Coordinates of C-alpha atoms in Angstrom, one line a residue:
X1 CA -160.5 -83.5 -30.2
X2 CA -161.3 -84.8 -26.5
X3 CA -164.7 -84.9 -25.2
X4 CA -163.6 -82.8 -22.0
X5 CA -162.4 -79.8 -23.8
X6 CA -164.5 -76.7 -24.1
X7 CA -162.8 -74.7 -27.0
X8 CA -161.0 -75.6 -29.8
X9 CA -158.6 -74.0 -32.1
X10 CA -160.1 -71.3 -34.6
X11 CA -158.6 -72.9 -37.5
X12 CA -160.2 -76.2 -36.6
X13 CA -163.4 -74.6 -35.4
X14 CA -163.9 -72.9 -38.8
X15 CA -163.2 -76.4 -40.7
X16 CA -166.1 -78.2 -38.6
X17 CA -168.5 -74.9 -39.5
X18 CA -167.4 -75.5 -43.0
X19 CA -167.9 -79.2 -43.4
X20 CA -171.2 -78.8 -42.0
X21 CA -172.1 -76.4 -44.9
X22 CA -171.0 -77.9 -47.8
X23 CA -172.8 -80.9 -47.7
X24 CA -176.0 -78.5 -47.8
X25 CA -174.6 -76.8 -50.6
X26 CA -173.8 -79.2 -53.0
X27 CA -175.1 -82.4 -54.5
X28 CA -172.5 -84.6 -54.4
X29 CA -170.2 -85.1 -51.6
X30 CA -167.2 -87.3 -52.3
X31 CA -164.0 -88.5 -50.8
X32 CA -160.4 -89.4 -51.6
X33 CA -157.7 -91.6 -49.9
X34 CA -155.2 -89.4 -49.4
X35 CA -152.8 -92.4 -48.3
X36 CA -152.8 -93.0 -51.9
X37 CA -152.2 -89.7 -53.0
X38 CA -149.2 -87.2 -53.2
X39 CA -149.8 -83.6 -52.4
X40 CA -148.3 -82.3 -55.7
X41 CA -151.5 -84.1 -57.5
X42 CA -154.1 -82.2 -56.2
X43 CA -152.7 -78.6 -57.1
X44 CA -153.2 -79.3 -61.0
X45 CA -156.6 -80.4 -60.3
X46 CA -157.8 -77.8 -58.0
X47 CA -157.1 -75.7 -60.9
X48 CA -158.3 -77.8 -63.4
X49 CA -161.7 -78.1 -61.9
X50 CA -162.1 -74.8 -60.2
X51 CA -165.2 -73.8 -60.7
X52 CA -166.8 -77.1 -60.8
X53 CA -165.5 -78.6 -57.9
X54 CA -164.8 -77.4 -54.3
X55 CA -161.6 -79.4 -52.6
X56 CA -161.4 -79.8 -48.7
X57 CA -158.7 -81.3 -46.8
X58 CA -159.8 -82.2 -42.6
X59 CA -158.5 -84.5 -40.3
X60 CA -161.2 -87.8 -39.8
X61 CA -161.9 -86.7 -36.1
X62 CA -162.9 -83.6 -37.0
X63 CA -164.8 -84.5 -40.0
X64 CA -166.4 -87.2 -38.4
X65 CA -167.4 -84.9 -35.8
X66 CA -168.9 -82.2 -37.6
X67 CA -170.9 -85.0 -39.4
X68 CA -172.3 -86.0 -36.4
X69 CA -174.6 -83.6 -36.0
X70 CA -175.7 -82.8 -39.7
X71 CA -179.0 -84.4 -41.0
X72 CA -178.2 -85.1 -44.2
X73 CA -179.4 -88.8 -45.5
X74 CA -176.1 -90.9 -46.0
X75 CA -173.4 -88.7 -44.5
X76 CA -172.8 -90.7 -41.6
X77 CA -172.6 -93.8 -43.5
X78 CA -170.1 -91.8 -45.3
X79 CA -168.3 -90.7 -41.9
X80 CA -167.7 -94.3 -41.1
X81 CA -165.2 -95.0 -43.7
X82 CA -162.8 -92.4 -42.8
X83 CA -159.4 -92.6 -41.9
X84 CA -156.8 -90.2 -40.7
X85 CA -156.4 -87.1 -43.3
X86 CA -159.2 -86.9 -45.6
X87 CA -159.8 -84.9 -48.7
X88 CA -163.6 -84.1 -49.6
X89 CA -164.7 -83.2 -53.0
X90 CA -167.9 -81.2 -53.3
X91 CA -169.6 -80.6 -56.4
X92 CA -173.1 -80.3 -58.4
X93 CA -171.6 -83.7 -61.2
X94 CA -172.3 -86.5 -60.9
X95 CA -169.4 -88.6 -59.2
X96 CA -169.3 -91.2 -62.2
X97 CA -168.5 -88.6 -64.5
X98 CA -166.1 -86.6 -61.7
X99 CA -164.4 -90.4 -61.7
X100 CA -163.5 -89.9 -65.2
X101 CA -162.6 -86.5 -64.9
X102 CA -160.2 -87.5 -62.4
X103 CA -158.7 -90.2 -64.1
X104 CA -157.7 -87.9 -67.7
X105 CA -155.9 -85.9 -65.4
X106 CA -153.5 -88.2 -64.6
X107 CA -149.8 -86.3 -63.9
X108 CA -146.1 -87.7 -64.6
X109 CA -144.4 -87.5 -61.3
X110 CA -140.8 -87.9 -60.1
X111 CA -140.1 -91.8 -58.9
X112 CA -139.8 -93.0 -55.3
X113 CA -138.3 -96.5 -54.1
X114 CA -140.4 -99.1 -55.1
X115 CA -142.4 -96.9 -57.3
X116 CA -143.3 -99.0 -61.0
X117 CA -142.3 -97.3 -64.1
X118 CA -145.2 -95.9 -66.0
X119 CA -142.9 -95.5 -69.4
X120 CA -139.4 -96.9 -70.6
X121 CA -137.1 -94.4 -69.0
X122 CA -134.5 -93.3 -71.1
X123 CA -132.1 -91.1 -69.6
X124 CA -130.2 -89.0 -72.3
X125 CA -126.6 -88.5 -73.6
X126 CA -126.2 -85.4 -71.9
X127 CA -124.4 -83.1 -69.3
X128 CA -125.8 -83.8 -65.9
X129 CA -124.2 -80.8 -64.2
X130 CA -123.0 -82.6 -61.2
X131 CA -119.7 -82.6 -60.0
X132 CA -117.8 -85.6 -60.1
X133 CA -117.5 -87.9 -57.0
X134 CA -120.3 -90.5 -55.1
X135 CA -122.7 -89.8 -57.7
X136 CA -120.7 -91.8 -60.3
X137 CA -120.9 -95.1 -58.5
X138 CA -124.2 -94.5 -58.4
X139 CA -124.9 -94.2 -62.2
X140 CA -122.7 -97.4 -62.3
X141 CA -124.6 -99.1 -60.1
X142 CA -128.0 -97.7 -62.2
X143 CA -125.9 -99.3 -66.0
X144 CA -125.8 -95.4 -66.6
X145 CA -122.4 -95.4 -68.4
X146 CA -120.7 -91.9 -67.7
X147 CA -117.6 -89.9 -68.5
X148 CA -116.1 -86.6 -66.6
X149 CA -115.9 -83.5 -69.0
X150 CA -115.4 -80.1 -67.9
X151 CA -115.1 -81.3 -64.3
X152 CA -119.1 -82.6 -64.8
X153 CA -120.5 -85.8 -65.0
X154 CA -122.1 -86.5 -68.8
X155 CA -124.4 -89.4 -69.4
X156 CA -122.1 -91.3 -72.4
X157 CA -124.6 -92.7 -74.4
X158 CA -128.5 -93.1 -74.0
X159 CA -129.6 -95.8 -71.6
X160 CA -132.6 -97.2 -70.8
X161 CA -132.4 -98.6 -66.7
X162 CA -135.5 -99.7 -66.6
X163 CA -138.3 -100.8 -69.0
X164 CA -142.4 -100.0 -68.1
X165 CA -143.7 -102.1 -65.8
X166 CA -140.8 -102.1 -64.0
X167 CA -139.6 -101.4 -60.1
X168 CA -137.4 -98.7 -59.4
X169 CA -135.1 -99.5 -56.7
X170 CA -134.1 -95.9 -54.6
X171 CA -130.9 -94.9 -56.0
X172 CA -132.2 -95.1 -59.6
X173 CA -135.3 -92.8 -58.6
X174 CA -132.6 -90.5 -56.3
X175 CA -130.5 -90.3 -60.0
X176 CA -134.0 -90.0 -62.0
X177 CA -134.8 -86.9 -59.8
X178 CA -131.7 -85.1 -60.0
X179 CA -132.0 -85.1 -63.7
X180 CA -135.3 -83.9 -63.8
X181 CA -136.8 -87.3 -65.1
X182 CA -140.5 -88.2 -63.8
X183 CA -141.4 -92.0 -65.1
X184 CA -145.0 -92.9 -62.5
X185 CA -147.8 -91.9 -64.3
X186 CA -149.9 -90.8 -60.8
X187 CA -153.5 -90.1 -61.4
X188 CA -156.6 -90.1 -58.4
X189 CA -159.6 -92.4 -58.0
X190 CA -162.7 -92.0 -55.6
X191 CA -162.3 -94.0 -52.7
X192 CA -166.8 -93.3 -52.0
X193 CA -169.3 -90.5 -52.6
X194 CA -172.8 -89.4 -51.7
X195 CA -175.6 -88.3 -54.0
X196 CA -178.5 -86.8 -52.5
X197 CA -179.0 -90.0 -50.1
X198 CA -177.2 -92.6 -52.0
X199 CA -174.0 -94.4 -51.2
X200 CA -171.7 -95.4 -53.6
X201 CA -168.0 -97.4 -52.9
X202 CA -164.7 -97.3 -55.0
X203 CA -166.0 -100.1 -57.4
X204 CA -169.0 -98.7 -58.0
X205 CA -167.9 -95.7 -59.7
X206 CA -165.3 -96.7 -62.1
X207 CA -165.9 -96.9 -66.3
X208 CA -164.3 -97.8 -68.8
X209 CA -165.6 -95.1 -70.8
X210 CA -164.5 -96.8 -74.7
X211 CA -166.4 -100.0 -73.7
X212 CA -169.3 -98.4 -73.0
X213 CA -169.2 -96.2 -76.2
X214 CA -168.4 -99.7 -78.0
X215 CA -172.0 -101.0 -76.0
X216 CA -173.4 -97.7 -77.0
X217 CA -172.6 -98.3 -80.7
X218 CA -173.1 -101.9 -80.8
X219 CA -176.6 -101.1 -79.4
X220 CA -177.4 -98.7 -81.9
X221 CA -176.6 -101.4 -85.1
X222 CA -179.0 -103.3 -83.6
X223 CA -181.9 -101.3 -83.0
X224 CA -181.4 -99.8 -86.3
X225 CA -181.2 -103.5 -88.0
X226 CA -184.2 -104.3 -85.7
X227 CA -186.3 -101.2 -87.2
X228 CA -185.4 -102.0 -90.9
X229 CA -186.6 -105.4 -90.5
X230 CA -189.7 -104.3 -88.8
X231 CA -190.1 -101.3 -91.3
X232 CA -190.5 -98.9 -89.0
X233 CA -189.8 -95.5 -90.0
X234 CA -187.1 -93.2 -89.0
X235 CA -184.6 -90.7 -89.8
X236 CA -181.7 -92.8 -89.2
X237 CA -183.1 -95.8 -91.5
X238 CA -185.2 -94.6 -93.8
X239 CA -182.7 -94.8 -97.2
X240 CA -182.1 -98.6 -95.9
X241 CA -185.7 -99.1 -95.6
X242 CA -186.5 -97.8 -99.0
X243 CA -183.8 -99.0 -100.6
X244 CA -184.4 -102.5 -99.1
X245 CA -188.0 -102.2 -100.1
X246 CA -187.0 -101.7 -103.7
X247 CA -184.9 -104.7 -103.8
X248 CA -188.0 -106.7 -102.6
X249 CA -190.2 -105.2 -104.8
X250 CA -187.6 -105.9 -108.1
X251 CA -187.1 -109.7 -106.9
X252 CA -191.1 -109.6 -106.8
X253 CA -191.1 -108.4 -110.4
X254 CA -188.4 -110.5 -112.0
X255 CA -190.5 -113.7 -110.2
X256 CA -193.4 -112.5 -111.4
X257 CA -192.6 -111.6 -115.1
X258 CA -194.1 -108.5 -114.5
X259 CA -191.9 -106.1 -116.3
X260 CA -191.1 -102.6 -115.9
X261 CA -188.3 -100.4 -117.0
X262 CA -186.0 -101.1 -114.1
X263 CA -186.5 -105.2 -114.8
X264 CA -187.3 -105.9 -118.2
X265 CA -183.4 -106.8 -119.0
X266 CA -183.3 -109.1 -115.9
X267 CA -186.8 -110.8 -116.7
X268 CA -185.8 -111.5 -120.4
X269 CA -182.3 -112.8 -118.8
X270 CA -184.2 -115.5 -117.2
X271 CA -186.8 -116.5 -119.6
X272 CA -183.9 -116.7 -122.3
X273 CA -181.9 -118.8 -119.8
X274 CA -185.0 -121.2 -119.0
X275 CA -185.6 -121.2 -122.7
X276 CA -182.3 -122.9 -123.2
X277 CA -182.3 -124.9 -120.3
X278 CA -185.6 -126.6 -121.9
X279 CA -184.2 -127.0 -125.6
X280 CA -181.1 -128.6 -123.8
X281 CA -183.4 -131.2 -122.4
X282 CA -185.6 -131.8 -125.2
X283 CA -182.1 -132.7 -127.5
X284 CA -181.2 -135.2 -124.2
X285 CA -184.6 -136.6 -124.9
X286 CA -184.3 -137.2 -128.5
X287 CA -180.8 -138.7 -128.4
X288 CA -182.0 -140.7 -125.3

């Protein structure tokens, strides 16, 4: 958008109105790299989180434009960071758990030069469909053995190109996609967000969701080992507590020789045992 120009297009005019809305709308105002990110991710998740979550795509000129002139603490701290096409989330979650939203939804997609494998890809004993002729050096060329049946190519046995973790060079993902195969597991991160003032970068926002629970629990064990030993009194400890005060309270009697039904048997136990142990001693004596 030049500086000397005194109308813009309606499509691009309606965009800036919009972006200057949003932000006042909802709480959280988020952004995605869309360098990173293939257009046929977003379509499950617009309809995933419809509802929840408002997507917008804009060009960075435009977005940092309309920006500009909005008075919303953070936003242009936000409009710094952008870079050519832009995607804006805009939702009333938080963008920690909008992170992990993001990243369950991850998608298998078709592979592209240079793409790593996501999975082993096995591609099946099957008929491909495809006529016979360049395509078969190319499964050669892949380790793909073939055979020509019924003026088709079929896939002889099944093979396994590439193992996960893997590159895939070009003609194996031109082969993959012709057969329908989609090996890159392809899934979307944050790249920043704002929350009612606050800034938050790509680092920021990512959990590991099962080692916090693992925190979580470990925490809990010890608060509730904490409360048993300090006796205090709640609903998650108080058979332990009791049960540990019972034990004190029989080692207190059996000590003691104080005895009640529950420690009679133990009490005469041990006065039979030190009984013994003394008529042992006095025979040392005598023979000594």
């Amino acid at each position: 958008m030049h500086e000397n120009r005194t109308s813009y297009p309606k499509r691009k005019t309606e965009m800036y109105q919009q972006l200057q809305e949003l932000p006042k709308k909802y709480k959280v105002l988020a952004v995605i790299k869309m360098d990173k990110v293939r257009s046929t991710q977003i379509l499950p998740l617009r309809k995933t989180l419809k509802g929840d979550v408002e997507f917008f795509s804009i060009k960075d000129k435009v977005a940092k434009r309309a920006f500009d002139n909005l008075d919303v603490p953070g936003v242009k701290e936000i409009a710094d960071k952008l870079r050519g096409q832009c995607m804006f989330l805009f939702t009333n979650m938080s963008p920690f758990k909008l992170n992990v939203l993001l990243a369950k939804n991850k998608i298998m997609m078709a592979a592209r030069g240079g793409d790593i494998a996501s999975i082993d890809i096995t591609v099946p004993e099957k008929n491909t469909g495809i006529a016979p002729g360049p395509m078969l050096t190319e499964f050669k060329e892949a380790g793909i053995p073939t055979k020509i049946d019924q003026g088709t190519i079929w896939i002889a046995k099944d093979t396994t190109p590439v193992l996960k973790g893997e590159s895939i060079n070009e003609k194996l993902a031109s082969i993959l996609g012709k057969l329908d195969i989609k090996p890159v597991e392809a899934g979307i991160s944050l790249y920043s967000a704002l929350e009612e003032g606050s800034v938050y970068a790509e680092e920021e926002m990512i959990i590991d969701v099962e080692k916090i629970r693992e925190q979580f629990g470990q925490a809990h064990q010890e608060a509730v080992s904490l409360s048993i030993e300090a006796a205090y009194v709640t609903a998650d400890n108080i058979s332990q507590i009791l049960s540990k005060a019972a034990q004190s309270a029989r080692s207190v009697s059996v000590e003691s020789g104080f005895m009640t039904d529950d420690t009679k048997e133990q009490i005469l136990q041990k006065a039979d045992a030190q009984a013994k142990a003394v008529i042992s001693q006095a025979k040392d004596y005598k023979a000594a």
